[in-house]
């Protein structure tokens, strides 16, 4: 709450304090999603269908909240129209959330199922369609590939009038998908951070001189 108070004070200097309510709303939605997932676990909820799972799991990526909050803090380039647009979860954001959720689940589901944990997209897909783990992973990888195409289309559509969304704003959302491709393409680079550390070293400690 202190963070939001500080943000509101900062935004008030530019007459944009109204925007903080959007950031708070987005955080509440994220908290509700995590609460729902905790209920699934504590109440022994049966493996949900993919649609039911994704309704909660996409929100719990935190990406809708991060997107709205980043817009709120970007200054005058962000209009009320732009914030309303990103709050509405346009195609580019929906696709980014799907990439985040599926790539995370694909590389971490086996480890997660070794302990008390809710089903991942892999288990949900296997249960719903009666397929093997290998087949489920193959189909979910295909959905990730389609989501990247949706991002491309989403950028094109958002750049057109009447929205004509600045590329600076679209890049904020695009970068959320890019970081997932970096961290989760081959392994869980968040949990097993050796390769991630090497990327950071290459970027900040041993950069290529241009």
PDB file of C-alpha atoms in Angstrom:
ATOM      1  CA  UNK A   1       0.000   0.000   0.000  1.00  0.00           C
ATOM      2  CA  UNK A   2       2.895   2.338   0.707  1.00  0.00           C
ATOM      3  CA  UNK A   3       4.126   1.843  -2.853  1.00  0.00           C
ATOM      4  CA  UNK A   4       0.757   2.924  -4.234  1.00  0.00           C
ATOM      5  CA  UNK A   5       0.672   5.941  -1.909  1.00  0.00           C
ATOM      6  CA  UNK A   6       4.074   6.999  -3.199  1.00  0.00           C
ATOM      7  CA  UNK A   7       2.972   6.477  -6.785  1.00  0.00           C
ATOM      8  CA  UNK A   8      -0.144   8.565  -6.183  1.00  0.00           C
ATOM      9  CA  UNK A   9       1.922  11.438  -4.785  1.00  0.00           C
ATOM     10  CA  UNK A  10       4.194  11.308  -7.822  1.00  0.00           C
ATOM     11  CA  UNK A  11       1.286  11.204 -10.260  1.00  0.00           C
ATOM     12  CA  UNK A  12      -0.469  14.098  -8.519  1.00  0.00           C
ATOM     13  CA  UNK A  13       2.274  16.470  -9.643  1.00  0.00           C
ATOM     14  CA  UNK A  14       1.207  15.882 -13.250  1.00  0.00           C
ATOM     15  CA  UNK A  15      -2.523  15.746 -12.565  1.00  0.00           C
ATOM     16  CA  UNK A  16      -2.687  12.003 -13.206  1.00  0.00           C
ATOM     17  CA  UNK A  17      -3.407  10.669  -9.714  1.00  0.00           C
ATOM     18  CA  UNK A  18      -6.626   9.113 -11.064  1.00  0.00           C
ATOM     19  CA  UNK A  19      -4.469   6.440 -12.733  1.00  0.00           C
ATOM     20  CA  UNK A  20      -3.428   4.880  -9.438  1.00  0.00           C
ATOM     21  CA  UNK A  21      -6.893   3.367  -9.040  1.00  0.00           C
ATOM     22  CA  UNK A  22      -6.267   1.324 -12.185  1.00  0.00           C
ATOM     23  CA  UNK A  23      -3.029  -0.055 -10.751  1.00  0.00           C
ATOM     24  CA  UNK A  24      -4.757  -0.964  -7.486  1.00  0.00           C
ATOM     25  CA  UNK A  25      -7.576  -2.669  -9.356  1.00  0.00           C
ATOM     26  CA  UNK A  26      -5.076  -4.731 -11.354  1.00  0.00           C
ATOM     27  CA  UNK A  27      -3.297  -5.816  -8.165  1.00  0.00           C
ATOM     28  CA  UNK A  28      -6.616  -6.845  -6.603  1.00  0.00           C
ATOM     29  CA  UNK A  29      -7.400  -8.991  -9.642  1.00  0.00           C
ATOM     30  CA  UNK A  30      -4.024 -10.713  -9.301  1.00  0.00           C
ATOM     31  CA  UNK A  31      -4.587 -11.342  -5.590  1.00  0.00           C
ATOM     32  CA  UNK A  32      -8.028 -12.815  -6.333  1.00  0.00           C
ATOM     33  CA  UNK A  33      -6.485 -15.202  -8.862  1.00  0.00           C
ATOM     34  CA  UNK A  34      -3.889 -16.416  -6.357  1.00  0.00           C
ATOM     35  CA  UNK A  35      -6.606 -16.810  -3.743  1.00  0.00           C
ATOM     36  CA  UNK A  36      -8.631 -18.949  -6.133  1.00  0.00           C
ATOM     37  CA  UNK A  37      -5.595 -21.144  -6.862  1.00  0.00           C
ATOM     38  CA  UNK A  38      -4.951 -21.588  -3.138  1.00  0.00           C
ATOM     39  CA  UNK A  39      -8.585 -22.699  -2.707  1.00  0.00           C
ATOM     40  CA  UNK A  40      -8.090 -25.279  -5.465  1.00  0.00           C
ATOM     41  CA  UNK A  41      -5.145 -26.694  -3.542  1.00  0.00           C
ATOM     42  CA  UNK A  42      -6.608 -26.582  -0.033  1.00  0.00           C
ATOM     43  CA  UNK A  43      -9.997 -27.947  -1.067  1.00  0.00           C
ATOM     44  CA  UNK A  44      -8.570 -30.697  -3.261  1.00  0.00           C
ATOM     45  CA  UNK A  45     -10.208 -29.281  -6.380  1.00  0.00           C
ATOM     46  CA  UNK A  46     -10.416 -31.767  -9.224  1.00  0.00           C
ATOM     47  CA  UNK A  47      -8.257 -31.166 -12.285  1.00  0.00           C
ATOM     48  CA  UNK A  48     -10.059 -28.335 -14.104  1.00  0.00           C
ATOM     49  CA  UNK A  49     -10.768 -28.107 -17.806  1.00  0.00           C
ATOM     50  CA  UNK A  50      -8.329 -25.946 -19.743  1.00  0.00           C
ATOM     51  CA  UNK A  51     -10.786 -23.064 -20.052  1.00  0.00           C
ATOM     52  CA  UNK A  52     -11.423 -22.996 -16.304  1.00  0.00           C
ATOM     53  CA  UNK A  53      -7.718 -23.315 -15.543  1.00  0.00           C
ATOM     54  CA  UNK A  54      -6.613 -20.565 -17.919  1.00  0.00           C
ATOM     55  CA  UNK A  55      -9.249 -18.140 -16.657  1.00  0.00           C
ATOM     56  CA  UNK A  56      -7.374 -18.066 -13.345  1.00  0.00           C
ATOM     57  CA  UNK A  57      -3.880 -19.036 -14.467  1.00  0.00           C
ATOM     58  CA  UNK A  58      -3.512 -16.241 -17.032  1.00  0.00           C
ATOM     59  CA  UNK A  59      -4.374 -13.633 -14.408  1.00  0.00           C
ATOM     60  CA  UNK A  60      -1.922 -15.198 -11.945  1.00  0.00           C
ATOM     61  CA  UNK A  61       0.961 -14.680 -14.363  1.00  0.00           C
ATOM     62  CA  UNK A  62       0.855 -11.126 -12.940  1.00  0.00           C
ATOM     63  CA  UNK A  63       1.282  -9.827 -16.482  1.00  0.00           C
ATOM     64  CA  UNK A  64      -2.064  -7.965 -16.615  1.00  0.00           C
ATOM     65  CA  UNK A  65      -1.094  -6.209 -13.373  1.00  0.00           C
ATOM     66  CA  UNK A  66       2.459  -5.500 -14.542  1.00  0.00           C
ATOM     67  CA  UNK A  67       1.232  -4.109 -17.865  1.00  0.00           C
ATOM     68  CA  UNK A  68      -1.257  -1.725 -16.253  1.00  0.00           C
ATOM     69  CA  UNK A  69       1.184  -0.621 -13.551  1.00  0.00           C
ATOM     70  CA  UNK A  70       3.975   0.018 -16.059  1.00  0.00           C
ATOM     71  CA  UNK A  71       1.621   2.147 -18.161  1.00  0.00           C
ATOM     72  CA  UNK A  72       0.616   4.160 -15.092  1.00  0.00           C
ATOM     73  CA  UNK A  73       4.244   5.009 -14.392  1.00  0.00           C
ATOM     74  CA  UNK A  74       5.313   5.987 -17.909  1.00  0.00           C
ATOM     75  CA  UNK A  75       4.356   9.651 -17.853  1.00  0.00           C
ATOM     76  CA  UNK A  76       2.473  11.858 -20.269  1.00  0.00           C
ATOM     77  CA  UNK A  77       2.802   9.471 -23.216  1.00  0.00           C
ATOM     78  CA  UNK A  78       0.132   7.346 -21.530  1.00  0.00           C
ATOM     79  CA  UNK A  79      -3.380   8.714 -21.952  1.00  0.00           C
ATOM     80  CA  UNK A  80      -6.506   7.535 -20.156  1.00  0.00           C
ATOM     81  CA  UNK A  81      -7.472   5.894 -23.445  1.00  0.00           C
ATOM     82  CA  UNK A  82      -4.229   3.897 -23.396  1.00  0.00           C
ATOM     83  CA  UNK A  83      -4.793   2.711 -19.825  1.00  0.00           C
ATOM     84  CA  UNK A  84      -8.373   1.718 -20.623  1.00  0.00           C
ATOM     85  CA  UNK A  85      -7.048  -0.179 -23.634  1.00  0.00           C
ATOM     86  CA  UNK A  86      -4.525  -2.231 -21.660  1.00  0.00           C
ATOM     87  CA  UNK A  87      -7.056  -2.842 -18.851  1.00  0.00           C
ATOM     88  CA  UNK A  88      -9.310  -4.401 -21.463  1.00  0.00           C
ATOM     89  CA  UNK A  89      -6.662  -7.093 -22.086  1.00  0.00           C
ATOM     90  CA  UNK A  90      -6.161  -6.620 -25.820  1.00  0.00           C
ATOM     91  CA  UNK A  91      -4.961  -9.437 -28.061  1.00  0.00           C
ATOM     92  CA  UNK A  92      -1.261  -8.672 -27.560  1.00  0.00           C
ATOM     93  CA  UNK A  93      -1.611  -8.889 -23.763  1.00  0.00           C
ATOM     94  CA  UNK A  94      -3.784 -12.016 -23.814  1.00  0.00           C
ATOM     95  CA  UNK A  95      -1.241 -13.746 -26.056  1.00  0.00           C
ATOM     96  CA  UNK A  96       1.632 -12.633 -23.833  1.00  0.00           C
ATOM     97  CA  UNK A  97      -0.121 -14.039 -20.753  1.00  0.00           C
ATOM     98  CA  UNK A  98      -0.702 -17.331 -22.567  1.00  0.00           C
ATOM     99  CA  UNK A  99       2.972 -17.579 -23.544  1.00  0.00           C
ATOM    100  CA  UNK A 100       3.970 -16.901 -19.953  1.00  0.00           C
ATOM    101  CA  UNK A 101       1.638 -19.490 -18.460  1.00  0.00           C
ATOM    102  CA  UNK A 102       2.239 -22.282 -20.949  1.00  0.00           C
ATOM    103  CA  UNK A 103       6.033 -21.902 -21.167  1.00  0.00           C
ATOM    104  CA  UNK A 104       6.265 -21.855 -17.378  1.00  0.00           C
ATOM    105  CA  UNK A 105       4.035 -24.920 -17.015  1.00  0.00           C
ATOM    106  CA  UNK A 106       5.814 -26.865 -19.740  1.00  0.00           C
ATOM    107  CA  UNK A 107       9.220 -26.691 -18.068  1.00  0.00           C
ATOM    108  CA  UNK A 108       8.152 -26.851 -14.412  1.00  0.00           C
ATOM    109  CA  UNK A 109       5.126 -29.161 -14.229  1.00  0.00           C
ATOM    110  CA  UNK A 110       7.061 -32.352 -13.433  1.00  0.00           C
ATOM    111  CA  UNK A 111       8.926 -30.758 -10.538  1.00  0.00           C
ATOM    112  CA  UNK A 112       5.762 -29.112  -9.231  1.00  0.00           C
ATOM    113  CA  UNK A 113       3.795 -32.364  -9.211  1.00  0.00           C
ATOM    114  CA  UNK A 114       6.421 -33.952  -6.956  1.00  0.00           C
ATOM    115  CA  UNK A 115       5.068 -31.796  -4.140  1.00  0.00           C
ATOM    116  CA  UNK A 116       1.679 -30.460  -3.134  1.00  0.00           C
ATOM    117  CA  UNK A 117       0.680 -28.252  -6.042  1.00  0.00           C
ATOM    118  CA  UNK A 118      -2.310 -27.522  -8.243  1.00  0.00           C
ATOM    119  CA  UNK A 119      -2.418 -29.106 -11.717  1.00  0.00           C
ATOM    120  CA  UNK A 120      -0.581 -27.283 -14.488  1.00  0.00           C
ATOM    121  CA  UNK A 121      -1.760 -26.738 -18.044  1.00  0.00           C
ATOM    122  CA  UNK A 122      -0.106 -30.052 -18.935  1.00  0.00           C
ATOM    123  CA  UNK A 123      -2.171 -32.077 -16.452  1.00  0.00           C
ATOM    124  CA  UNK A 124      -5.335 -30.164 -17.369  1.00  0.00           C
ATOM    125  CA  UNK A 125      -4.818 -30.858 -21.068  1.00  0.00           C
ATOM    126  CA  UNK A 126      -4.054 -34.537 -20.458  1.00  0.00           C
ATOM    127  CA  UNK A 127      -7.182 -34.933 -18.337  1.00  0.00           C
ATOM    128  CA  UNK A 128      -9.509 -33.058 -20.691  1.00  0.00           C
ATOM    129  CA  UNK A 129      -8.404 -34.683 -23.935  1.00  0.00           C
ATOM    130  CA  UNK A 130      -7.259 -38.089 -22.692  1.00  0.00           C
ATOM    131  CA  UNK A 131      -3.752 -37.803 -24.139  1.00  0.00           C
ATOM    132  CA  UNK A 132      -0.256 -38.633 -22.912  1.00  0.00           C
ATOM    133  CA  UNK A 133       2.080 -36.132 -21.301  1.00  0.00           C
ATOM    134  CA  UNK A 134       4.172 -36.032 -24.485  1.00  0.00           C
ATOM    135  CA  UNK A 135       1.128 -35.311 -26.650  1.00  0.00           C
ATOM    136  CA  UNK A 136      -0.102 -32.626 -24.256  1.00  0.00           C
ATOM    137  CA  UNK A 137       3.277 -30.882 -24.267  1.00  0.00           C
ATOM    138  CA  UNK A 138       3.391 -31.001 -28.063  1.00  0.00           C
ATOM    139  CA  UNK A 139      -0.039 -29.383 -28.364  1.00  0.00           C
ATOM    140  CA  UNK A 140       0.760 -26.716 -25.774  1.00  0.00           C
ATOM    141  CA  UNK A 141       3.977 -25.849 -27.601  1.00  0.00           C
ATOM    142  CA  UNK A 142       1.856 -25.336 -30.718  1.00  0.00           C
ATOM    143  CA  UNK A 143      -0.371 -22.960 -28.762  1.00  0.00           C
ATOM    144  CA  UNK A 144       2.701 -20.961 -27.755  1.00  0.00           C
ATOM    145  CA  UNK A 145       3.717 -20.647 -31.405  1.00  0.00           C
ATOM    146  CA  UNK A 146       0.230 -19.446 -32.318  1.00  0.00           C
ATOM    147  CA  UNK A 147       0.335 -16.929 -29.462  1.00  0.00           C
ATOM    148  CA  UNK A 148       3.498 -15.373 -30.925  1.00  0.00           C
ATOM    149  CA  UNK A 149       1.601 -14.866 -34.182  1.00  0.00           C
ATOM    150  CA  UNK A 150      -1.242 -13.309 -32.194  1.00  0.00           C
ATOM    151  CA  UNK A 151       1.243 -10.892 -30.651  1.00  0.00           C
ATOM    152  CA  UNK A 152       2.428  -9.831 -34.101  1.00  0.00           C
ATOM    153  CA  UNK A 153      -1.160  -9.299 -35.223  1.00  0.00           C
ATOM    154  CA  UNK A 154      -1.961  -7.506 -31.982  1.00  0.00           C
ATOM    155  CA  UNK A 155       0.860  -5.033 -32.539  1.00  0.00           C
ATOM    156  CA  UNK A 156      -0.289  -4.350 -36.101  1.00  0.00           C
ATOM    157  CA  UNK A 157      -3.899  -3.822 -35.015  1.00  0.00           C
ATOM    158  CA  UNK A 158      -2.974  -1.574 -32.086  1.00  0.00           C
ATOM    159  CA  UNK A 159      -0.859   0.661 -34.314  1.00  0.00           C
ATOM    160  CA  UNK A 160      -3.787   1.348 -36.623  1.00  0.00           C
ATOM    161  CA  UNK A 161      -6.252   4.219 -36.116  1.00  0.00           C
ATOM    162  CA  UNK A 162      -8.269   4.961 -34.118  1.00  0.00           C
ATOM    163  CA  UNK A 163      -6.040   3.568 -31.344  1.00  0.00           C
ATOM    164  CA  UNK A 164      -2.675   4.288 -33.012  1.00  0.00           C
ATOM    165  CA  UNK A 165      -0.954   3.061 -29.861  1.00  0.00           C
ATOM    166  CA  UNK A 166       2.661   4.297 -29.532  1.00  0.00           C
ATOM    167  CA  UNK A 167       5.220   1.545 -30.099  1.00  0.00           C
ATOM    168  CA  UNK A 168       6.864   2.578 -26.827  1.00  0.00           C
ATOM    169  CA  UNK A 169       3.814   1.261 -24.972  1.00  0.00           C
ATOM    170  CA  UNK A 170       3.434  -1.879 -27.048  1.00  0.00           C
ATOM    171  CA  UNK A 171       7.089  -2.712 -26.431  1.00  0.00           C
ATOM    172  CA  UNK A 172       6.386  -2.874 -22.691  1.00  0.00           C
ATOM    173  CA  UNK A 173       3.987  -5.749 -23.307  1.00  0.00           C
ATOM    174  CA  UNK A 174       6.139  -7.359 -25.987  1.00  0.00           C
ATOM    175  CA  UNK A 175       9.114  -7.448 -23.618  1.00  0.00           C
ATOM    176  CA  UNK A 176       7.079  -9.478 -21.117  1.00  0.00           C
ATOM    177  CA  UNK A 177       6.786 -12.218 -23.730  1.00  0.00           C
ATOM    178  CA  UNK A 178      10.431 -11.896 -24.699  1.00  0.00           C
ATOM    179  CA  UNK A 179      11.644 -12.482 -21.155  1.00  0.00           C
ATOM    180  CA  UNK A 180       9.644 -15.716 -20.993  1.00  0.00           C
ATOM    181  CA  UNK A 181      11.295 -16.904 -24.182  1.00  0.00           C
ATOM    182  CA  UNK A 182      14.662 -16.158 -22.592  1.00  0.00           C
ATOM    183  CA  UNK A 183      13.982 -17.764 -19.214  1.00  0.00           C
ATOM    184  CA  UNK A 184      11.813 -20.756 -20.105  1.00  0.00           C
ATOM    185  CA  UNK A 185      12.602 -21.821 -23.657  1.00  0.00           C
ATOM    186  CA  UNK A 186      14.818 -24.751 -22.666  1.00  0.00           C
ATOM    187  CA  UNK A 187      14.504 -25.005 -18.885  1.00  0.00           C
ATOM    188  CA  UNK A 188      13.086 -23.249 -15.836  1.00  0.00           C
ATOM    189  CA  UNK A 189      15.542 -20.374 -15.881  1.00  0.00           C
ATOM    190  CA  UNK A 190      13.919 -18.784 -12.861  1.00  0.00           C
ATOM    191  CA  UNK A 191      14.355 -21.772 -10.551  1.00  0.00           C
ATOM    192  CA  UNK A 192      17.545 -23.092 -12.168  1.00  0.00           C
ATOM    193  CA  UNK A 193      19.273 -19.792 -12.714  1.00  0.00           C
ATOM    194  CA  UNK A 194      22.743 -20.845 -13.917  1.00  0.00           C
ATOM    195  CA  UNK A 195      22.065 -20.045 -17.567  1.00  0.00           C
ATOM    196  CA  UNK A 196      20.171 -16.908 -16.600  1.00  0.00           C
ATOM    197  CA  UNK A 197      23.191 -15.761 -14.612  1.00  0.00           C
ATOM    198  CA  UNK A 198      25.345 -16.216 -17.707  1.00  0.00           C
ATOM    199  CA  UNK A 199      22.994 -14.005 -19.727  1.00  0.00           C
ATOM    200  CA  UNK A 200      23.199 -11.292 -17.087  1.00  0.00           C
ATOM    201  CA  UNK A 201      26.983 -11.528 -16.959  1.00  0.00           C
ATOM    202  CA  UNK A 202      27.175 -11.244 -20.753  1.00  0.00           C
ATOM    203  CA  UNK A 203      24.952  -8.178 -20.719  1.00  0.00           C
ATOM    204  CA  UNK A 204      26.249  -6.239 -17.726  1.00  0.00           C
ATOM    205  CA  UNK A 205      29.690  -7.576 -16.757  1.00  0.00           C
ATOM    206  CA  UNK A 206      31.243  -8.734 -20.038  1.00  0.00           C
ATOM    207  CA  UNK A 207      29.326  -6.823 -22.718  1.00  0.00           C
ATOM    208  CA  UNK A 208      30.412  -6.904 -26.345  1.00  0.00           C
ATOM    209  CA  UNK A 209      32.028  -3.624 -27.275  1.00  0.00           C
ATOM    210  CA  UNK A 210      30.235  -1.926 -30.152  1.00  0.00           C
TER     211      UNK A 210
END
